[in-house]
Amino acid sequence: MNHRFLARVFPPLTACAGLALLGFALAAGGVASKKPGIFAPGAHPYGHTYAEWSAKYWQWGMGLPLEGHPFLDTPDFDVTEGQSGKVWFLSSVFGIVERTCTIPADTALFVGMLNVETSSLEGVPTEAEQEATSIFFADHILDLACTLDGVPVTNLDAFRFLSPQFSFTAPSPWIFGETGGAGTSVADGYYVFLKPLSAGEHELHIEGAFHFAVAEGDPFDFDDSIDMTYHLIQLDG
């Protein structure tokens, strides 16, 4: 879901939040799953907390050019865009979307299911306002579900993280507006950090939705969902 669509759905809130989507979880009870390959919510993978990694994810996403952007369902998508080092980011897109991606050996994946950011470039200048708006939108995420190689994921609530305020630089046009530049933002939502997968093919399937209803006390009506499948080819080191 891109911000221009949200502007058409509820114009009074166009300055309030950018919605995008990322992740899944493979753990239960707030502790690491017995299944290998998942960093626990309280871990510091590669020297940073999950919340800090969520900020890095958004810095990556909002700094990319609009053409082929990973937040959009486009044939120009390239999983390598903006990626470096031993941690790559994967995003999800509203609608029914499938992607096939080759992942370098020994590369971890920071993935999100559904999440939200609110930035100064969207007209929300203070950290407190950015945080409150992102929390409001993330509180309307529901019906989260995920499987990895056919195994259902449980207890996704353990992997919701509120980022610290972070700085970013966006091109013009950028994913949430016509004019980019330097800005600040706070994000909230669901993420998971995967250790490098075993060599070979894997399938990650993510589902979830946003739901807002005036009849339920919200300032607007809005519903949309994701049905995202990644066919991952993990190279052998």
PDB file of N, CA and C in Angstrom, residues 1 4-5 9 25 48 53 78 80 86 105 132 141 148 151 164 166 178 187 202-203 227 232:
ATOM      1  N   MET A   1       0.852  -1.184   0.000  1.00  0.00           N
ATOM      2  CA  MET A   1       0.000   0.000   0.000  1.00  0.00           C
ATOM      3  C   MET A   1       0.885   1.230   0.000  1.00  0.00           C
ATOM      4  N   ARG A   4       0.113   7.460  -1.494  1.00  0.00           N
ATOM      5  CA  ARG A   4      -0.789   8.177  -2.386  1.00  0.00           C
ATOM      6  C   ARG A   4      -2.166   7.530  -2.398  1.00  0.00           C
ATOM      7  N   PHE A   5      -2.222   6.178  -2.279  1.00  0.00           N
ATOM      8  CA  PHE A   5      -3.519   5.510  -2.193  1.00  0.00           C
ATOM      9  C   PHE A   5      -4.234   5.916  -0.912  1.00  0.00           C
ATOM     10  N   VAL A   9      -8.026   7.629  -0.006  1.00  0.00           N
ATOM     11  CA  VAL A   9      -9.015   6.983   0.850  1.00  0.00           C
ATOM     12  C   VAL A   9      -9.460   7.897   1.975  1.00  0.00           C
ATOM     13  N   ALA A  25       6.902 -14.247  12.264  1.00  0.00           N
ATOM     14  CA  ALA A  25       7.576 -14.701  13.469  1.00  0.00           C
ATOM     15  C   ALA A  25       7.459 -16.194  13.604  1.00  0.00           C
ATOM     16  N   HIS A  48      22.302  -5.070  17.337  1.00  0.00           N
ATOM     17  CA  HIS A  48      21.195  -4.129  17.490  1.00  0.00           C
ATOM     18  C   HIS A  48      19.936  -4.864  17.928  1.00  0.00           C
ATOM     19  N   TRP A  53      16.655  -2.378  14.522  1.00  0.00           N
ATOM     20  CA  TRP A  53      16.654  -2.898  13.158  1.00  0.00           C
ATOM     21  C   TRP A  53      15.427  -2.417  12.377  1.00  0.00           C
ATOM     22  N   ASP A  78      13.734  -5.580  -7.598  1.00  0.00           N
ATOM     23  CA  ASP A  78      15.040  -6.246  -7.537  1.00  0.00           C
ATOM     24  C   ASP A  78      15.416  -6.382  -6.075  1.00  0.00           C
ATOM     25  N   THR A  80      18.006  -7.100  -4.621  1.00  0.00           N
ATOM     26  CA  THR A  80      19.338  -6.628  -4.245  1.00  0.00           C
ATOM     27  C   THR A  80      19.411  -5.117  -4.052  1.00  0.00           C
ATOM     28  N   LYS A  86      25.642  -8.540   5.810  1.00  0.00           N
ATOM     29  CA  LYS A  86      25.117  -9.858   6.172  1.00  0.00           C
ATOM     30  C   LYS A  86      23.658  -9.839   6.576  1.00  0.00           C
ATOM     31  N   ALA A 105      24.770 -16.523   0.431  1.00  0.00           N
ATOM     32  CA  ALA A 105      25.137 -17.397   1.544  1.00  0.00           C
ATOM     33  C   ALA A 105      25.408 -16.573   2.792  1.00  0.00           C
ATOM     34  N   ALA A 132       2.712   8.502  18.457  1.00  0.00           N
ATOM     35  CA  ALA A 132       1.287   8.279  18.716  1.00  0.00           C
ATOM     36  C   ALA A 132       0.541   7.863  17.452  1.00  0.00           C
ATOM     37  N   ILE A 141      -3.983  -3.428  13.147  1.00  0.00           N
ATOM     38  CA  ILE A 141      -3.531  -4.607  12.406  1.00  0.00           C
ATOM     39  C   ILE A 141      -4.206  -5.838  12.996  1.00  0.00           C
ATOM     40  N   LEU A 148       6.344 -20.775   7.333  1.00  0.00           N
ATOM     41  CA  LEU A 148       7.658 -20.943   6.712  1.00  0.00           C
ATOM     42  C   LEU A 148       7.813 -22.408   6.379  1.00  0.00           C
ATOM     43  N   VAL A 151       5.063 -24.583   7.833  1.00  0.00           N
ATOM     44  CA  VAL A 151       4.888 -24.665   9.282  1.00  0.00           C
ATOM     45  C   VAL A 151       4.240 -23.378   9.783  1.00  0.00           C
ATOM     46  N   PRO A 164      12.822   3.538  17.811  1.00  0.00           N
ATOM     47  CA  PRO A 164      13.202   4.880  18.253  1.00  0.00           C
ATOM     48  C   PRO A 164      12.982   5.857  17.100  1.00  0.00           C
ATOM     49  N   PHE A 166      14.086   8.046  14.195  1.00  0.00           N
ATOM     50  CA  PHE A 166      15.266   7.920  13.350  1.00  0.00           C
ATOM     51  C   PHE A 166      15.230   8.972  12.247  1.00  0.00           C
ATOM     52  N   GLU A 178       5.776  13.273  -3.339  1.00  0.00           N
ATOM     53  CA  GLU A 178       6.432  13.788  -4.536  1.00  0.00           C
ATOM     54  C   GLU A 178       7.787  14.417  -4.231  1.00  0.00           C
ATOM     55  N   ALA A 187       8.389   4.325  13.707  1.00  0.00           N
ATOM     56  CA  ALA A 187       7.645   3.213  13.117  1.00  0.00           C
ATOM     57  C   ALA A 187       7.150   2.257  14.206  1.00  0.00           C
ATOM     58  N   HIS A 202      13.104 -22.337  -0.040  1.00  0.00           N
ATOM     59  CA  HIS A 202      12.204 -22.148   1.099  1.00  0.00           C
ATOM     60  C   HIS A 202      11.026 -21.301   0.651  1.00  0.00           C
ATOM     61  N   GLU A 203       9.903 -21.439   1.354  1.00  0.00           N
ATOM     62  CA  GLU A 203       8.728 -20.635   1.039  1.00  0.00           C
ATOM     63  C   GLU A 203       8.231 -19.938   2.299  1.00  0.00           C
ATOM     64  N   ASP A 227      -1.462 -10.852   1.071  1.00  0.00           N
ATOM     65  CA  ASP A 227      -1.310 -12.295   0.867  1.00  0.00           C
ATOM     66  C   ASP A 227      -0.001 -12.446   0.100  1.00  0.00           C
ATOM     67  N   LEU A 232      12.136 -18.347  -1.653  1.00  0.00           N
ATOM     68  CA  LEU A 232      13.516 -17.974  -1.332  1.00  0.00           C
ATOM     69  C   LEU A 232      14.476 -19.072  -1.744  1.00  0.00           C
TER      70      LEU A 232
END
